[in-house]
Coordinates of C-alpha atoms and ligand atoms in Angstrom, one line a residue:
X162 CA 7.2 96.0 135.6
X163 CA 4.0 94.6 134.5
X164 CA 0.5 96.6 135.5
X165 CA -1.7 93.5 135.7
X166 CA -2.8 91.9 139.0
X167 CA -3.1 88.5 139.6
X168 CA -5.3 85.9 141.9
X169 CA -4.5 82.6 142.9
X170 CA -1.3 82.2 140.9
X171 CA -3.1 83.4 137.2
X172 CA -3.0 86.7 135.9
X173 CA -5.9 89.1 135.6
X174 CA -7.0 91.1 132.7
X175 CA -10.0 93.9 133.7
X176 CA -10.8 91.3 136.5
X177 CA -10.7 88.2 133.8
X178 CA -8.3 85.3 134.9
X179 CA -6.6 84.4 132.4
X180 CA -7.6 80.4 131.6
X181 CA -11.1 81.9 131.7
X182 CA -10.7 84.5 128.9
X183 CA -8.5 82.3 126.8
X184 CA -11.6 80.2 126.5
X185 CA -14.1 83.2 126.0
X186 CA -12.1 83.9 122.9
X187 CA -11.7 80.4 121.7
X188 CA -8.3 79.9 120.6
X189 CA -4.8 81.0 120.8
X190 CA -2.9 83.2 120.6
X191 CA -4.2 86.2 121.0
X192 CA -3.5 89.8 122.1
X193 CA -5.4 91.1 125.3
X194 CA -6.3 94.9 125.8
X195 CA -7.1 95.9 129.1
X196 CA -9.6 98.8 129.1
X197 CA -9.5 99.7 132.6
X198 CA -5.6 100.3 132.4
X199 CA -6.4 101.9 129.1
X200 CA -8.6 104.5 130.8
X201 CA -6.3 105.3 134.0
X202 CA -3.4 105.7 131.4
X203 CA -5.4 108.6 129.6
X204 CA -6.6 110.1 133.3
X205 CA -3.0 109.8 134.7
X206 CA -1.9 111.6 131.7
X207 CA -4.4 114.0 131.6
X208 CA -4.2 115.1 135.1
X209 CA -0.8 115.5 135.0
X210 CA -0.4 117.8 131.1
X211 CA -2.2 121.0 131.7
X212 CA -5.6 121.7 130.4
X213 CA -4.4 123.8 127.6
X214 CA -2.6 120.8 125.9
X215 CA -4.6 118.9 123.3
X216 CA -3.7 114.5 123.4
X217 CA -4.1 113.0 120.5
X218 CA -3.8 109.3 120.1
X219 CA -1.3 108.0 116.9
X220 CA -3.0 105.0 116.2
X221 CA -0.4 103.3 114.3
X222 CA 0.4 101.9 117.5
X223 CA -2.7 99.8 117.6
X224 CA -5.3 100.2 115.2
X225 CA -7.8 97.7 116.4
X226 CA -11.1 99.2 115.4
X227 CA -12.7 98.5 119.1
X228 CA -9.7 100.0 121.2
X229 CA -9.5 103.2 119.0
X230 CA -13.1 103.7 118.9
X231 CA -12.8 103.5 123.2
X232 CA -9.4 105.8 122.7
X233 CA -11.7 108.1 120.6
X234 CA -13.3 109.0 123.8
X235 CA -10.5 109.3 125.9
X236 CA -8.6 111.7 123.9
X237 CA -8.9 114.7 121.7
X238 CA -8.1 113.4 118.5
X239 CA -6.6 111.0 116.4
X240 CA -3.3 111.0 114.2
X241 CA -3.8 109.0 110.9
X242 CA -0.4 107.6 108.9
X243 CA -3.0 106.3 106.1
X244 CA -6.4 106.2 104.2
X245 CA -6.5 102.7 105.7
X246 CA -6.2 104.1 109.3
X247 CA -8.5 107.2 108.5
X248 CA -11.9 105.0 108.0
X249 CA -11.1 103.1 111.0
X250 CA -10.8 106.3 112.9
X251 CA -13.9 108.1 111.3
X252 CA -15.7 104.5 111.6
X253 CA -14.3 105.0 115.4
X254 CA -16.6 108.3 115.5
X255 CA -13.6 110.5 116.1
X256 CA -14.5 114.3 114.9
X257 CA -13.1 114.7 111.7
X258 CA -11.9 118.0 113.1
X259 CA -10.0 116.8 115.4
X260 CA -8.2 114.2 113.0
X261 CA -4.5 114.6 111.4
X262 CA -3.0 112.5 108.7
X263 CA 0.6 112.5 108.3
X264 CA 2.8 110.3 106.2
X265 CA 5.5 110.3 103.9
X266 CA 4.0 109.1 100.9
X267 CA 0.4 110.5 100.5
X268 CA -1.3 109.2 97.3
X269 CA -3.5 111.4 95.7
X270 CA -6.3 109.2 96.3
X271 CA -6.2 109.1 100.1
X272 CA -5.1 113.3 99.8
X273 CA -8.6 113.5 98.0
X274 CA -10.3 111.3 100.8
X275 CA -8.7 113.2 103.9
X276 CA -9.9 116.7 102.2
X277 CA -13.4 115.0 101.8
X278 CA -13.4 113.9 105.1
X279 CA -12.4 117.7 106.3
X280 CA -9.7 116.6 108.2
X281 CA -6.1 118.1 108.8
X282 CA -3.2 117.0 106.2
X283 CA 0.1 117.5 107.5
X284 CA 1.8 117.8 104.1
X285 CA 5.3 116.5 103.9
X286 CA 6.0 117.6 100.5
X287 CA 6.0 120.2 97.1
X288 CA 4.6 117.3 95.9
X289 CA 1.8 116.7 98.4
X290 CA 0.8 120.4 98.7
X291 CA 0.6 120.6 94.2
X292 CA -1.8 117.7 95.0
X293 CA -3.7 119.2 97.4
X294 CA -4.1 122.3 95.6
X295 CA -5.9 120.4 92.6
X296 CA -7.8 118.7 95.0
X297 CA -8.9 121.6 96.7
X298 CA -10.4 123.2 93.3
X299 CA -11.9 120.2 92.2
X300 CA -13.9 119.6 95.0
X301 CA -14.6 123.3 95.9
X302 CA -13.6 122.5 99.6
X303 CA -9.9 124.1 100.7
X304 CA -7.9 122.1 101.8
X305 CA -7.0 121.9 105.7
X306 CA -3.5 121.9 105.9
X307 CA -0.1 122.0 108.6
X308 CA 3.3 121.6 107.5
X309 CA 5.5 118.8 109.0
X310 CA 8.9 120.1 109.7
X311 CA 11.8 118.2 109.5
X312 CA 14.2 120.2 112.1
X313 CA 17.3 121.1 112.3
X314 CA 17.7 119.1 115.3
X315 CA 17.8 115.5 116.7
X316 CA 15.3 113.9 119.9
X317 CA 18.2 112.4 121.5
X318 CA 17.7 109.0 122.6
X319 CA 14.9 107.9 121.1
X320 CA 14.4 104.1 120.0
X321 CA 13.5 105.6 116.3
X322 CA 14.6 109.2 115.1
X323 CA 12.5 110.4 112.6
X324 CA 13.4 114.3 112.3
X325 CA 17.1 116.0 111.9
X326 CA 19.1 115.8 109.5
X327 CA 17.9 113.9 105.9
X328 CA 14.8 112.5 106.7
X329 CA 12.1 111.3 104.6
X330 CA 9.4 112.6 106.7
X331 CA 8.3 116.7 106.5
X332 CA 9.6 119.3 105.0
X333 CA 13.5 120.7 105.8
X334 CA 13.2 123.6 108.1
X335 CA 14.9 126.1 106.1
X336 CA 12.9 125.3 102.7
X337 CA 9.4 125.6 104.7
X338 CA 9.1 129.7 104.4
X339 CA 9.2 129.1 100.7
X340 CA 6.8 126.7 100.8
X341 CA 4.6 128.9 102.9
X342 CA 4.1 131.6 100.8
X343 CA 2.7 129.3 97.8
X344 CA -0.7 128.2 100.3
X345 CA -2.6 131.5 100.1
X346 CA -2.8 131.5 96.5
X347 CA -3.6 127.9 96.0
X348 CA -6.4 128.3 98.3
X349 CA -5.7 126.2 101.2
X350 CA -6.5 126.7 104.3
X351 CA -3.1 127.0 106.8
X352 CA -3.6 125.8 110.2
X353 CA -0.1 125.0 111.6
X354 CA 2.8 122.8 111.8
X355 CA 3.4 119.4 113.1
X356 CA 7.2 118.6 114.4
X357 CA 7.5 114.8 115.3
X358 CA 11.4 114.1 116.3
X359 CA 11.4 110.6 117.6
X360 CA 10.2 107.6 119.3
X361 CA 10.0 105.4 122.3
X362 CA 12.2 107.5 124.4
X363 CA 12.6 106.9 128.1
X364 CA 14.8 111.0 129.0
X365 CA 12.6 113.8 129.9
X366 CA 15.4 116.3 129.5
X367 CA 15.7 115.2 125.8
X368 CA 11.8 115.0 125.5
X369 CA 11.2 118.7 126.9
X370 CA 14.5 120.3 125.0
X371 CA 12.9 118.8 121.5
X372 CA 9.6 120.3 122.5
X373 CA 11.1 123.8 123.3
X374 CA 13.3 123.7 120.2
X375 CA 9.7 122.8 118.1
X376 CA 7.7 125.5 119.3
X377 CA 10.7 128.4 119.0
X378 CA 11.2 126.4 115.7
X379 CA 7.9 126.8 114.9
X380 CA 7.3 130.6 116.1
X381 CA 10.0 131.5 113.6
X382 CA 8.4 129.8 111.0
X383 CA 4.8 131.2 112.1
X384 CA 6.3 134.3 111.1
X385 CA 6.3 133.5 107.4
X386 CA 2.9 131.9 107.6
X387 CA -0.1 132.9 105.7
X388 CA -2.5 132.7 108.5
X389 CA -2.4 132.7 112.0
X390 CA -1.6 128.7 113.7
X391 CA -4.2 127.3 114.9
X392 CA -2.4 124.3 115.7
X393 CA 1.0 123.0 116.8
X394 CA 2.0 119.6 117.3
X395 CA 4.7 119.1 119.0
X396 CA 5.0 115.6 118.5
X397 CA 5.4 112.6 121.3
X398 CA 8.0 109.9 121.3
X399 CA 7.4 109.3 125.2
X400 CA 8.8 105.4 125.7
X401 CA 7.9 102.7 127.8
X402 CA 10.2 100.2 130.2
X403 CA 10.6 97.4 128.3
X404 CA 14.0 95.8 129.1
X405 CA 15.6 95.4 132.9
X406 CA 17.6 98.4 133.8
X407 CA 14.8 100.7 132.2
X408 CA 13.3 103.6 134.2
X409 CA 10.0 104.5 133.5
X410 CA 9.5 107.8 131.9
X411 CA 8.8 110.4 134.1
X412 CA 6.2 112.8 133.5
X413 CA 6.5 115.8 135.7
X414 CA 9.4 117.8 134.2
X415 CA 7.9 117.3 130.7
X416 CA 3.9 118.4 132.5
X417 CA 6.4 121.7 133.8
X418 CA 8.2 121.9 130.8
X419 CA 4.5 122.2 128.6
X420 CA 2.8 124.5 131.4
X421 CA 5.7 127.1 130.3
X422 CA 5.3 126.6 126.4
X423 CA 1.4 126.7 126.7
X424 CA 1.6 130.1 128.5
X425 CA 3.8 131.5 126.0
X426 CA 2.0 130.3 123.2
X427 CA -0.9 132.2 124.8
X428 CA 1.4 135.6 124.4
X429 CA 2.9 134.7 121.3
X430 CA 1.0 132.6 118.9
X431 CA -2.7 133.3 120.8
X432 CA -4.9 131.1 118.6
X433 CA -2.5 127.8 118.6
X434 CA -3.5 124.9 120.5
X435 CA -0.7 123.0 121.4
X436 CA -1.0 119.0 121.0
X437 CA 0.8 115.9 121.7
X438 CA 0.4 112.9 119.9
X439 CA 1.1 109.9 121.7
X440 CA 0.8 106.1 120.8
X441 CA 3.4 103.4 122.3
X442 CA 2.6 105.3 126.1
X443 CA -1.0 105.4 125.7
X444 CA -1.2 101.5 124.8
X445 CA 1.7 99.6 124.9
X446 CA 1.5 98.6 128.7
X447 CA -2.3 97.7 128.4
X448 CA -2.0 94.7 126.1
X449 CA -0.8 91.1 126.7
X450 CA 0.4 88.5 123.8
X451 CA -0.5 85.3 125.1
X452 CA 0.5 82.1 123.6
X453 CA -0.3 78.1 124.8
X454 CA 2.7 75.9 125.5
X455 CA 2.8 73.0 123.1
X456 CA 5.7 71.0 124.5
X457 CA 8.6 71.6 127.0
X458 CA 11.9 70.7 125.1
X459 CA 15.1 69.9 126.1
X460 CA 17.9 69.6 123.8
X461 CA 21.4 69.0 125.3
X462 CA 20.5 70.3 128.4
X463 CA 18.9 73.3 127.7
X464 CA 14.6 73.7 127.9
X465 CA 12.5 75.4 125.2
X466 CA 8.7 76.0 125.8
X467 CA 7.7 75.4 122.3
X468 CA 3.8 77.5 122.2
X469 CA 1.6 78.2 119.3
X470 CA 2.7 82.3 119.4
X471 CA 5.7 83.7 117.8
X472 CA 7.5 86.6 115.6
X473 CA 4.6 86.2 113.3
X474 CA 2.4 88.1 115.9
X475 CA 4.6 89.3 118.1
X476 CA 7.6 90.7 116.1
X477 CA 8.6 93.3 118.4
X478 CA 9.1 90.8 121.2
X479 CA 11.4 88.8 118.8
X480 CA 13.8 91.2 118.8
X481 CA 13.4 92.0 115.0
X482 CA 11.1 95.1 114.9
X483 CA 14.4 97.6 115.0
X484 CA 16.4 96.8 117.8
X485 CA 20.0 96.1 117.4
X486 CA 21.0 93.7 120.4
X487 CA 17.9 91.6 121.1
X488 CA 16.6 91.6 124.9
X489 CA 13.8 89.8 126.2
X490 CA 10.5 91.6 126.8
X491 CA 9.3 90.5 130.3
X492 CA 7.8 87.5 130.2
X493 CA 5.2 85.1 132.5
X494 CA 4.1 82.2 132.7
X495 CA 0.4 83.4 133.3
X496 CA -1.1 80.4 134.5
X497 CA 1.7 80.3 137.5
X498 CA 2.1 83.7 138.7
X499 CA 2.8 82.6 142.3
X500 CA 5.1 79.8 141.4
X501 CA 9.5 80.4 142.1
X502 CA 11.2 81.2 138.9
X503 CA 13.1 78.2 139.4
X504 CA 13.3 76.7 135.7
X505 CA 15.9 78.5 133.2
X506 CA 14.3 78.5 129.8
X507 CA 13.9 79.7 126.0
X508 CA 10.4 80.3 124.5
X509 CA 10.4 80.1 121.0
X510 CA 7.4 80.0 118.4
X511 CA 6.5 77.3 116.0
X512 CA 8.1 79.0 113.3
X513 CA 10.7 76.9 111.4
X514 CA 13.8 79.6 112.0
X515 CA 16.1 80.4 115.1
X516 CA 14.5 84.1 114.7
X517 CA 11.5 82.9 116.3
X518 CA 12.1 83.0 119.8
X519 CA 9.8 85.2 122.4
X520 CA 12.1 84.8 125.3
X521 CA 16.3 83.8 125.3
X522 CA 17.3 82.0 129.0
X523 CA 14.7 83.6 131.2
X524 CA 14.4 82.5 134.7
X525 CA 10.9 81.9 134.6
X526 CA 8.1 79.0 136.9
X527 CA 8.7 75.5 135.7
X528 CA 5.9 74.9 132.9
X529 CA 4.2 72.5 130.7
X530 CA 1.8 71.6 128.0
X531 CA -1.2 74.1 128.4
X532 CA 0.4 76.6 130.4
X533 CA 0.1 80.1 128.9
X534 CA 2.9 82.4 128.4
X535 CA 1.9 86.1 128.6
X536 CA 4.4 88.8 127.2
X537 CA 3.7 92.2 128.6
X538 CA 4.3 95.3 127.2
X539 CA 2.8 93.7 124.1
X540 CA -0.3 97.0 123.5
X541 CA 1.6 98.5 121.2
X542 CA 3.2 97.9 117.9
X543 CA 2.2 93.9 118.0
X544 CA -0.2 92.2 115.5
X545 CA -0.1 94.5 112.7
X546 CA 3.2 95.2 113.1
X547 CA 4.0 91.7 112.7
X548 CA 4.1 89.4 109.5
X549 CA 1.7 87.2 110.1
X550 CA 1.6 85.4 106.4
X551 CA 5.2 84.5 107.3
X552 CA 5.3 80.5 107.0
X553 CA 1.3 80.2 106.9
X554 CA 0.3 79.7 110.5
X555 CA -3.1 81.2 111.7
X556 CA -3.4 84.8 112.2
X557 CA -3.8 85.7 115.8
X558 CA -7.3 87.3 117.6
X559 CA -7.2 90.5 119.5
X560 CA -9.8 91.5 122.3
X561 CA -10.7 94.5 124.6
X562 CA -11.3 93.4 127.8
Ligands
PLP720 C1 4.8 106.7 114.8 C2 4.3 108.0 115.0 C3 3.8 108.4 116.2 C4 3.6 107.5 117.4 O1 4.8 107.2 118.0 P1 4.9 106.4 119.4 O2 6.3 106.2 119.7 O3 4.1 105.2 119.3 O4 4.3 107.4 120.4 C5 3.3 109.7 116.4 N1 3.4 110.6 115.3 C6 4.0 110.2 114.2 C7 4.1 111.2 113.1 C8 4.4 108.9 114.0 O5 5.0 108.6 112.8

């Protein structure tokens, strides 16, 4: 499943064996970001979407400053979720132009910075859009802004829904034409919508029906609109393999699918760019979490490699971050990648609580003190999705490689 390669029995990241960077950065455990697979992810993606199709990268997924600012100049733009998240990206030197900040729970204070900034607020609320109006007059600079629709439909089979039905996030569908008609007067600037349904799914037939049901969505909304869109998001939530039995998303029906949309939206809405934004496929299968064995355990017959990494880094690999039956996230033994998978074994984390466990009875290389454990898949959704202050262990180092 993985995407690294590896050389006399240790595994290679951009070229690096592994022993060798773990003592370029010092210590573990840390989190490994491959830039070469960073950049044929982007190409692949890129040669297969057509050219009309704007990628932006969410970086909630992984908001390490270096790894966005090289993701800055892979893709077109970046989606924000925070004033936190917008400096990094601005400090990335992503065009402010080509930024978008969506949320749930704008605070006036990071509305005023995005509109100082000049970049796009997808406004999820009466609330927000009062706010922005304010702000606008204040600063004598209108406010760019899209509306984030909740639909009236579902992404099926995604890991995480987050439109359909009573959401949280955007604005209901049928309340939006309402809201429409209060920009013009407020003086802000209307620029499109943004429909984001879901997340990590791994169906291209439910990817591409949730991207036709957006745009027709949104070309019945464009209709109440007090300016022509100029942009229309039509969201991501394209997965990545994780657990065994997973097929890897695949990309040419939803490239097909967007060839048709762009070429109507250059009939029907003829200034609207269309955009994805993607995080999880962008980064997740570019980044290792690599933890040092501390002891091999046996208790009553069964072996636990104890290491220095767990759920406070890696929580996602824990099983915690969301799912509801905990699976194991593939996982090597990095320093034995040639070696039979002839030892049965848990690894757990030095955290003091049975939730700390990175693999459950994996078949994995029989290991020891030193060896290093790398868990794949790890690019995405790792360190800072993680709570590292839990039990007061040291935070763990990322690098681009
Ligand atoms: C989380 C999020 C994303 C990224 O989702 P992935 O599954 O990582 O691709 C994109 N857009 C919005 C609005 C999000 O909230």
């Amino acid at each position: 499943m993985s995407q690294f390669a590896h050389r006399d029995g240790e595994l290679l990241v951009n070229g690096w064996p592994l022993r060798r960077l773990a003592e370029r950065v010092g210590r573990t455990p840390f989190y490994a970001y491959d830039r070469g697979l960073l950049r044929a992810r982007a190409a692949e993606l890129r040669a297969a979407l057509p050219a009309a199709v704007k990628l932006h990268y969410a970086m909630k997924a992984n908001p390490m400053p270096a790894l966005v600012a090289l993701m800055a100049q892979l893709v077109d733009g970046i989606d924000v979720a925070s004033a936190g998240e917008l400096q990094v990206a601005l400090d990335a030197g992503a065009d402010p132009r080509e930024i978008s900040f969506a949320g749930p729970g704008k605070r006036e204070a990071e509305l005023r910075q995005a509109v100082a900034a000049g970049v796009l607020v997808n406004v999820e609320s009466a609330r927000e859009l009062r706010q922005l109006a304010g702000i606008t007059q204040a600063l004598g600079l209108p406010a760019r802004v899209a509306v984030r629709v909740n639909p009236d439909f579902e992404l099926k089979g995604s890991g995480m829904r987050m439109g359909g039905g009573a959401k949280p996030f955007g604005i209901d569908a049928e309340v939006v034409p309402a809201l429409l008609r209060e920009l013009r007067p407020e003086g802000l600037a209307f620029e499109g919508f943004h429909l984001f349904a879901g997340s990590q799914n791994l169906k291209a037939e439910a990817i591409c029906e949730a991207q036709r049901l957006s745009y027709e969505l949104a070309l019945r909304l464009a209709e109440h609109a007090p300016a022509p869109v100029r942009s229309l998001n039509l969201g991501g939530g394209f997965g990545i393999p994780y657990f065994p039995g997973e097929q890897r998303l695949d990309i040419g029906p939803i490239a097909d699918n967007l060839r048709a949309l762009a070429e109507r939206a250059a009939r029907e809405l003829p200034q609207a760019a269309l955009v994805l934004e993607l995080g999880r496929y962008l980064v997740g299968e570019a980044g290792i979490y690599v933890a040092r064995v501390l002891e091999r355990k046996v208790s009553r017959g069964q072996v636990f490699l104890v290491t220095d990494g767990g759920l406070h880094h890696h929580l996602s690999a824990s099983g915690n971050f969301g799912q509801v039956l905990r699976k194991n996230y593939p996982v090597a033994i990095g320093t034995r990648m040639d070696a039979p998978a002839t030892d049965s074994v848990s690894v757990v984390g030095p955290l003091c609580t049975p939730l700390d466990l990175l693999a459950e009875r994996m078949a994995l290389p029989e290991a020891g003190e030193g060896d290093l454990v790398v868990v794949f898949q790890s690019g995405a959704y790792g360190a800072t999705a993680s709570p590292q202050g839990f039990l007061g262990h040291p935070e763990c180092v990322e690098v681009l490689v």
